[in-house]
Short mmCIF file of C-alpha atoms and ligand atoms in Angstrom, two decimals:
data_model
loop_
_atom_site.label_atom_id
_atom_site.label_comp_id
_atom_site.label_asym_id
_atom_site.label_seq_id
_atom_site.Cartn_x
_atom_site.Cartn_y
_atom_site.Cartn_z
CA MET A 1 40.50 208.33 108.24
CA ASP A 2 39.40 204.76 108.64
CA PHE A 3 37.89 203.39 111.80
CA LEU A 4 39.72 200.67 113.73
CA PHE A 5 36.46 198.66 113.89
CA PRO A 6 32.85 199.31 112.95
CA PHE A 7 30.22 200.94 115.18
CA LEU A 8 28.11 197.79 114.75
CA ASP A 9 29.64 194.56 113.43
CA LEU A 10 26.86 192.51 111.82
CA LYS A 11 29.41 190.53 109.81
CA ALA A 12 30.95 189.23 113.05
CA GLN A 13 27.48 188.25 114.27
CA PHE A 14 26.74 186.39 111.02
CA ALA A 15 30.10 184.60 111.04
CA ALA A 16 29.26 183.10 114.44
CA ILE A 17 25.83 181.75 113.41
CA ARG A 18 26.27 181.30 109.70
CA ASP A 19 25.35 177.61 109.44
CA GLU A 20 22.19 177.95 111.53
CA VAL A 21 21.01 180.99 109.56
CA MET A 22 21.70 179.41 106.19
CA ALA A 23 19.87 176.21 107.19
CA ALA A 24 16.84 178.25 108.25
CA VAL A 25 16.81 180.27 105.01
CA THR A 26 17.17 177.08 102.99
CA ARG A 27 14.23 175.55 104.88
CA VAL A 28 12.04 178.48 103.80
CA MET A 29 13.29 178.33 100.22
CA GLU A 30 12.45 174.64 100.06
CA SER A 31 8.98 175.26 101.47
CA GLN A 32 8.37 178.04 98.91
CA GLN A 33 6.00 179.55 101.43
CA PHE A 34 7.16 183.11 101.88
CA VAL A 35 4.45 185.05 103.71
CA LEU A 36 2.47 184.23 106.91
CA GLY A 37 3.49 180.62 107.24
CA ARG A 38 4.81 178.20 109.83
CA GLU A 39 7.95 180.17 110.68
CA GLY A 40 5.97 183.32 111.37
CA GLU A 41 3.47 181.45 113.55
CA ALA A 42 6.27 179.79 115.51
CA LEU A 43 8.03 183.13 115.99
CA GLU A 44 4.82 184.70 117.27
CA ARG A 45 4.38 181.88 119.81
CA GLU A 46 8.00 182.06 120.94
CA LEU A 47 7.96 185.83 121.36
CA ALA A 48 4.58 185.94 123.12
CA GLN A 49 5.94 183.49 125.66
CA ARG A 50 9.22 185.36 126.02
CA VAL A 51 7.63 188.78 126.52
CA GLY A 52 4.98 187.30 128.83
CA VAL A 53 1.82 188.10 126.85
CA ARG A 54 -0.96 185.97 125.38
CA GLU A 55 -0.54 187.11 121.78
CA ALA A 56 2.16 188.31 119.42
CA VAL A 57 1.44 189.41 115.84
CA GLY A 58 4.23 189.79 113.32
CA CYS A 59 4.25 192.64 110.80
CA ALA A 60 6.52 194.32 108.30
CA SER A 61 8.36 196.83 110.51
CA GLY A 62 8.42 198.58 113.88
CA THR A 63 6.91 201.64 112.24
CA ASP A 64 3.99 199.55 111.00
CA ALA A 65 3.59 197.95 114.44
CA LEU A 66 3.01 201.43 115.90
CA ALA A 67 0.63 202.41 113.11
CA LEU A 68 -1.31 199.13 113.36
CA ALA A 69 -1.67 199.56 117.14
CA LEU A 70 -3.01 203.10 116.69
CA GLN A 71 -5.32 202.08 113.86
CA ALA A 72 -6.71 199.16 115.87
CA LEU A 73 -7.42 201.64 118.65
CA GLY A 74 -9.34 203.75 116.15
CA VAL A 75 -7.00 206.75 116.35
CA GLY A 76 -7.52 209.23 113.52
CA GLY A 77 -8.27 212.85 112.65
CA GLY A 78 -8.99 215.05 115.67
CA ASP A 79 -7.22 212.70 118.09
CA GLU A 80 -4.05 213.41 120.01
CA VAL A 81 -1.34 210.95 121.03
CA ILE A 82 1.44 211.77 123.48
CA THR A 83 5.08 210.76 123.06
CA THR A 84 8.53 212.31 123.55
CA PRO A 85 10.43 214.43 121.02
CA PHE A 86 13.69 212.63 121.88
CA THR A 87 13.21 209.43 119.90
CA PHE A 88 13.36 207.92 116.46
CA VAL A 89 11.00 209.64 114.04
CA ALA A 90 8.57 206.71 113.79
CA SER A 91 7.28 207.09 117.38
CA ALA A 92 5.52 210.29 116.31
CA GLY A 93 5.41 209.68 112.54
CA ALA A 94 3.05 206.74 112.99
CA VAL A 95 0.63 209.07 114.80
CA ALA A 96 0.76 211.73 112.10
CA ARG A 97 0.39 209.13 109.35
CA LEU A 98 -3.06 208.24 110.74
CA GLY A 99 -4.13 211.89 110.67
CA ALA A 100 -3.83 212.31 114.45
CA LYS A 101 -1.72 214.92 116.20
CA PRO A 102 1.51 214.01 118.00
CA VAL A 103 1.77 215.88 121.29
CA PHE A 104 5.19 215.97 122.89
CA VAL A 105 6.19 215.72 126.55
CA ASP A 106 9.80 216.31 127.61
CA ILE A 107 12.18 213.63 128.91
CA GLN A 108 13.94 212.98 132.21
CA PRO A 109 17.59 213.97 131.75
CA ASP A 110 19.06 210.85 133.39
CA THR A 111 16.99 208.14 131.66
CA PHE A 112 16.22 209.99 128.37
CA ASN A 113 12.65 208.69 128.71
CA LEU A 114 9.28 210.40 129.02
CA ASP A 115 8.94 212.39 132.24
CA PRO A 116 5.71 211.20 133.91
CA ARG A 117 5.51 214.38 136.02
CA GLN A 118 4.95 216.46 132.88
CA LEU A 119 2.32 214.15 131.43
CA GLU A 120 -0.84 215.50 132.99
CA ARG A 121 -0.44 218.99 131.47
CA ALA A 122 -0.45 217.47 127.97
CA ILE A 123 -3.67 215.47 128.43
CA ASN A 124 -6.99 216.89 127.23
CA ARG A 125 -10.29 215.48 125.98
CA ARG A 126 -8.82 214.72 122.53
CA THR A 127 -5.98 212.59 123.95
CA ARG A 128 -6.37 208.89 123.07
CA ALA A 129 -3.07 207.23 123.84
CA ILE A 130 0.43 207.58 125.29
CA ILE A 131 3.47 206.11 123.55
CA PRO A 132 6.32 205.77 126.05
CA VAL A 133 9.56 204.89 124.27
CA HIS A 134 12.08 202.60 125.99
CA LEU A 135 15.01 204.49 124.56
CA TYR A 136 18.46 202.91 124.18
CA GLY A 137 17.14 199.69 125.79
CA LEU A 138 16.01 201.16 129.14
CA ALA A 139 12.37 200.91 130.20
CA ALA A 140 10.48 204.17 130.64
CA ASP A 141 9.07 204.78 134.13
CA LEU A 142 5.87 202.90 133.38
CA ASP A 143 4.03 202.76 136.74
CA PRO A 144 3.18 206.48 136.93
CA ILE A 145 2.49 206.53 133.18
CA LEU A 146 0.07 203.58 133.45
CA GLU A 147 -1.58 205.16 136.47
CA MET A 148 -2.12 208.47 134.67
CA ALA A 149 -3.38 206.64 131.58
CA GLY A 150 -5.81 204.63 133.69
CA ALA A 151 -7.17 207.76 135.34
CA HIS A 152 -7.85 209.35 131.93
CA HIS A 153 -8.91 206.17 130.06
CA LEU A 154 -5.97 206.32 127.66
CA ALA A 155 -4.25 203.38 125.99
CA VAL A 156 -0.54 202.90 126.59
CA ILE A 157 1.31 201.70 123.50
CA GLU A 158 4.90 200.83 124.38
CA ASP A 159 7.50 201.64 121.74
CA ALA A 160 9.82 198.76 122.61
CA ALA A 161 11.69 198.87 119.28
CA GLN A 162 15.06 199.32 121.05
CA ALA A 163 14.31 197.29 124.13
CA ILE A 164 13.55 193.61 123.56
CA ASP A 165 14.08 191.74 126.87
CA ALA A 166 14.39 194.95 128.90
CA GLU A 167 12.51 194.74 132.20
CA TYR A 168 10.56 197.07 134.43
CA ARG A 169 9.92 195.85 137.99
CA GLY A 170 10.39 192.22 137.00
CA ARG A 171 8.28 192.33 133.84
CA LYS A 172 9.42 192.45 130.25
CA VAL A 173 8.66 195.59 128.28
CA GLY A 174 5.88 195.04 125.77
CA SER A 175 3.79 193.30 128.45
CA LEU A 176 2.93 196.30 130.62
CA GLY A 177 0.90 198.56 128.32
CA ALA A 178 -2.13 197.59 126.21
CA VAL A 179 0.22 196.92 123.27
CA GLY A 180 3.95 196.54 122.76
CA CYS A 181 5.63 197.43 119.45
CA PHE A 182 8.91 195.85 118.42
CA SER A 183 11.28 196.37 115.50
CA PHE A 184 13.69 193.82 114.06
CA TYR A 185 15.48 196.27 111.78
CA PRO A 186 19.07 195.04 111.20
CA THR A 187 20.59 197.39 113.79
CA LYS A 188 18.26 196.37 116.64
CA ASN A 189 19.24 193.93 119.43
CA LEU A 190 17.25 191.15 117.75
CA SER A 191 17.55 191.75 114.03
CA ALA A 192 16.15 190.32 110.82
CA ALA A 193 17.85 190.04 107.42
CA GLY A 194 15.80 193.01 106.29
CA GLU A 195 12.64 194.59 107.69
CA ALA A 196 10.32 193.08 110.28
CA GLY A 197 8.27 194.09 113.32
CA LEU A 198 5.86 192.67 115.89
CA LEU A 199 3.00 193.64 118.18
CA THR A 200 2.39 192.11 121.61
CA THR A 201 -0.83 192.17 123.65
CA SER A 202 -2.69 190.05 126.14
CA ASP A 203 -6.06 191.03 124.70
CA PRO A 204 -7.15 188.46 122.05
CA GLU A 205 -9.54 191.00 120.50
CA TRP A 206 -6.72 193.44 119.91
CA ALA A 207 -4.56 190.66 118.47
CA ASP A 208 -7.41 189.72 116.12
CA ARG A 209 -7.66 193.34 114.92
CA PHE A 210 -3.90 193.47 114.28
CA ARG A 211 -4.11 190.26 112.23
CA VAL A 212 -6.96 191.59 110.11
CA LEU A 213 -5.40 195.04 109.61
CA ARG A 214 -1.95 193.74 108.63
CA ASP A 215 -3.52 191.59 105.90
CA GLN A 216 -5.55 194.15 103.88
CA GLY A 217 -8.39 194.18 106.42
CA SER A 218 -9.31 190.65 105.51
CA ARG A 219 -10.02 187.52 107.51
CA GLU A 220 -11.64 185.50 104.79
CA ARG A 221 -10.06 185.60 101.36
CA TYR A 222 -11.36 188.45 99.17
CA VAL A 223 -13.71 189.69 101.89
CA TYR A 224 -12.54 192.96 103.43
CA GLU A 225 -13.95 193.92 106.84
CA ARG A 226 -11.86 197.02 107.24
CA ILE A 227 -9.44 199.19 105.29
CA GLY A 228 -6.17 197.56 106.19
CA THR A 229 -2.70 197.47 104.74
CA ASN A 230 -0.09 195.01 103.56
CA SER A 231 2.17 194.62 106.54
CA ARG A 232 2.60 190.88 106.74
CA LEU A 233 5.61 189.11 108.21
CA ASP A 234 7.90 187.47 105.72
CA GLU A 235 8.90 183.81 106.35
CA ILE A 236 12.60 184.29 105.68
CA GLN A 237 12.69 187.07 108.26
CA ALA A 238 10.77 184.94 110.77
CA ALA A 239 13.11 181.98 110.24
CA VAL A 240 16.22 184.13 110.71
CA LEU A 241 14.71 185.76 113.80
CA ARG A 242 13.96 182.36 115.34
CA VAL A 243 17.61 181.36 114.94
CA LYS A 244 18.82 184.61 116.47
CA LEU A 245 16.32 184.41 119.32
CA ARG A 246 18.21 181.37 120.60
CA HIS A 247 21.29 183.58 121.04
CA LEU A 248 19.61 186.68 122.44
CA ASP A 249 20.20 185.92 126.15
CA ARG A 250 23.91 185.52 125.51
CA TRP A 251 24.05 188.68 123.37
CA THR A 252 22.20 190.75 125.95
CA ALA A 253 24.53 189.46 128.69
CA ALA A 254 27.50 190.54 126.54
CA ARG A 255 26.02 194.03 126.04
CA ARG A 256 25.56 194.36 129.81
CA ARG A 257 29.15 193.18 130.45
CA HIS A 258 30.42 195.76 127.96
CA ALA A 259 28.41 198.46 129.72
CA GLU A 260 29.94 197.52 133.06
CA ARG A 261 33.40 197.49 131.56
CA TYR A 262 32.85 200.96 130.06
CA LEU A 263 31.85 202.27 133.48
CA ALA A 264 35.07 200.85 134.96
CA LEU A 265 37.21 202.20 132.08
CA LEU A 266 35.72 205.68 132.43
CA GLU A 267 36.37 205.64 136.18
CA GLU A 268 39.94 204.41 135.70
CA GLY A 269 40.47 207.02 133.02
CA GLY A 270 39.49 209.70 135.52
CA VAL A 271 36.60 211.01 133.41
CA GLY A 272 33.78 209.92 135.71
CA ASP A 273 33.24 213.57 136.66
CA ARG A 274 33.34 214.84 133.07
CA VAL A 275 30.88 212.53 131.31
CA LYS A 276 27.56 211.21 132.55
CA SER A 277 27.20 207.47 132.08
CA PRO A 278 23.92 205.66 131.46
CA VAL A 279 21.84 204.86 134.55
CA GLU A 280 19.90 201.69 135.38
CA PRO A 281 17.21 202.69 137.90
CA PRO A 282 16.28 200.11 140.59
CA GLY A 283 13.95 197.46 139.21
CA CYS A 284 15.05 198.03 135.60
CA PHE A 285 17.00 195.62 133.42
CA HIS A 286 18.80 197.67 130.77
CA VAL A 287 19.56 195.82 127.51
CA TYR A 288 21.97 198.50 126.21
CA HIS A 289 20.75 198.81 122.67
CA GLN A 290 23.00 201.86 122.97
CA PHE A 291 25.59 202.80 125.56
CA THR A 292 25.09 206.54 125.58
CA LEU A 293 27.23 209.07 127.40
CA ARG A 294 26.44 212.71 127.79
CA CYS A 295 28.84 215.62 128.00
CA PRO A 296 28.73 219.30 127.00
CA GLU A 297 31.82 218.95 124.73
CA ARG A 298 30.21 216.13 122.74
CA ASP A 299 31.11 217.40 119.24
CA ARG A 300 34.79 217.90 120.11
CA LEU A 301 34.94 214.50 121.79
CA ARG A 302 33.37 212.85 118.76
CA ASP A 303 35.86 214.51 116.37
CA PHE A 304 38.73 213.45 118.59
CA LEU A 305 37.52 209.84 118.68
CA ARG A 306 37.14 209.85 114.91
CA ARG A 307 40.77 210.98 114.52
CA ARG A 308 41.79 208.09 116.80
CA GLY A 309 39.83 205.66 114.62
CA ILE A 310 37.09 205.14 117.22
CA PRO A 311 33.52 205.04 115.88
CA SER A 312 30.65 206.70 117.75
CA GLN A 313 27.15 207.90 116.87
CA VAL A 314 24.71 210.61 117.84
CA TYR A 315 21.17 209.38 118.53
CA TYR A 316 19.55 211.87 117.99
CA PRO A 317 20.96 215.19 116.77
CA LEU A 318 17.65 217.04 116.34
CA PRO A 319 14.49 216.58 118.47
CA LEU A 320 11.27 215.74 116.65
CA HIS A 321 9.50 219.01 117.58
CA LEU A 322 12.17 220.93 115.63
CA GLN A 323 12.12 218.65 112.57
CA PRO A 324 10.89 220.19 109.30
CA ALA A 325 8.24 217.46 108.94
CA PHE A 326 6.67 218.43 112.27
CA SER A 327 6.92 222.22 111.86
CA TYR A 328 3.14 222.33 111.26
CA LEU A 329 2.65 221.43 114.93
CA GLY A 330 3.92 224.92 115.81
CA TYR A 331 6.52 223.98 118.43
CA ARG A 332 9.53 226.27 119.03
CA ALA A 333 13.11 225.89 120.23
CA GLY A 334 12.98 226.00 124.02
CA ASP A 335 9.68 224.10 124.31
CA PHE A 336 11.38 220.88 125.48
CA PRO A 337 14.67 221.95 127.08
CA GLU A 338 15.79 218.51 128.29
CA SER A 339 15.29 216.91 124.87
CA GLU A 340 17.09 219.79 123.17
CA LYS A 341 19.99 219.59 125.63
CA ALA A 342 20.25 215.83 125.17
CA CYS A 343 20.52 216.30 121.39
CA HIS A 344 23.63 218.44 121.97
CA GLU A 345 25.20 216.19 124.59
CA VAL A 346 24.62 212.51 123.76
CA LEU A 347 27.25 210.23 122.31
CA SER A 348 26.79 206.50 121.83
CA LEU A 349 29.82 204.22 121.99
CA PRO A 350 30.00 200.79 120.29
CA VAL A 351 28.40 198.15 122.55
CA TYR A 352 27.46 195.25 120.24
CA PRO A 353 27.99 191.77 121.67
CA GLU A 354 30.98 190.89 119.45
CA LEU A 355 33.01 193.92 120.60
CA THR A 356 36.32 192.69 122.06
CA VAL A 357 37.97 193.68 125.33
CA GLU A 358 40.85 195.24 123.34
CA GLN A 359 38.47 197.32 121.21
CA GLN A 360 36.71 198.54 124.33
CA ALA A 361 40.03 199.41 125.95
CA ALA A 362 40.89 201.47 122.86
CA VAL A 363 37.60 203.37 123.21
CA GLY A 364 38.18 203.94 126.92
CA SER A 365 41.74 205.21 126.53
CA ALA A 366 40.77 207.53 123.65
CA VAL A 367 38.05 209.11 125.80
CA ALA A 368 40.51 209.45 128.70
CA GLU A 369 43.13 210.99 126.38
CA PHE A 370 40.63 213.55 125.13
CA TYR A 371 39.96 214.72 128.68
CA ASP A 372 43.66 214.69 129.62
CA ARG A 373 44.36 217.02 126.71
CA ASP A 374 41.28 219.07 127.44
CA ARG A 375 42.52 219.57 131.00
CA ALA A 376 46.02 220.44 129.78
CA THR A 377 44.61 222.97 127.30
CA SER A 378 42.36 224.58 129.85
CA GLU A 379 45.30 224.85 132.25
CA CYS A 380 47.15 226.76 129.45
CA LEU A 381 49.83 224.12 129.07
CA SER A 382 51.03 223.60 125.51
CA PRO A 383 49.72 220.32 124.14
CA ALA A 384 52.33 217.73 123.27
CA ASP A 385 51.16 217.20 119.71
CA PRO A 386 49.87 220.33 117.93
CA GLU A 387 48.37 218.09 115.23
CA THR A 388 45.78 216.74 117.61
CA ALA A 389 45.55 219.72 119.92
CA ILE A 390 42.05 220.53 121.01
CA VAL A 391 40.97 224.00 120.05
C1 LIG B 1 13.70 201.44 115.00
C2 LIG B 1 12.65 202.17 115.74
C3 LIG B 1 11.33 202.26 115.28
C4 LIG B 1 10.91 201.81 113.92
O1 LIG B 1 11.22 200.52 113.56
P1 LIG B 1 11.39 200.12 112.01
O2 LIG B 1 11.42 198.64 112.06
O3 LIG B 1 12.68 200.73 111.57
O4 LIG B 1 10.24 200.66 111.27
C5 LIG B 1 10.40 202.88 116.08
N1 LIG B 1 10.73 203.41 117.25
C6 LIG B 1 11.98 203.38 117.73
C7 LIG B 1 12.27 203.98 119.06
C8 LIG B 1 12.99 202.77 116.98
O5 LIG B 1 14.25 202.75 117.44
#
């Protein structure tokens, strides 16, 4: 069955900014300068200022931003880096790619982010860094993480891929740790026309290392100081990102309005006691990269929504410690109960800025209908329509 509207509508976004985007792309085409040029430099300046750091360094992807940060720190074989198992694969993949060992710490069930109270147990003399992930657009609880890192001389590398403009106690994410890593993959809140990423730091020495490493380890042409990589920022991506950056405040405000409306719809629909809605702890500014519910009957709810033409997604169905690629780490089912439970219970609803009030109402009433029928079924009443009965 077809969906009534997409889970993410990038065509609607493009339609609204088409002329600006095309003018920016044309400008790059006319310059015929495609890599590390004026657009990239301007984007780095604009984003450094926005995040509230001294330096921003563009690169080819969010995954590379994490790997460049770790490499600049000198992380390699024999080192350990802590992150959560309830995240996108790259948070831990970047660690493994450098020959270091990802060490997982479970999440807090309400925020889905790293639980600082479980951090200390995971730290030993091989630990070099902590990668808190600001999942779904909500900042991790950074103060206790930074304090613990300080006490053990560990670097904090923020995985801010899903959280541009999110705030923690009045500061933007990406400005609190030693380094912030951003992704501009097309599905992210600020998205390129392809792949792009960025590192933020207030330490000019770190920024210098990122610049050398992203460009084959070279500062001077054909002289290589270090073994680097090709992870340069492309000018077309930078130009498109600069256009979209001018709309980001408005888009984030729309995401937050949608989140509020969902909360009201779920209350009105009488399902406030059946599903857990996202939280925004005091001092945090959530940018709702995802609006993620949790409920034990997630799979049945998702099937029901699909039959009603309502799109939804599961981020993420399997925690990293149980992924085949990380089996060599020797973790077992049961090691991180909150992450495992979240994988069975989370459901993200569409929350992109262009979503209309009518579309949101359709989502809200479908969720309410599911629970009405669920209640009817559990009270042994015969459902009105056997076709869509919940079994
Ligand atoms: C998207 C994402 C990344 C990786 O970014 P890419 O640009 O796709 O390489 C890393 N971490 C998290 C949490 C992400 O959501």
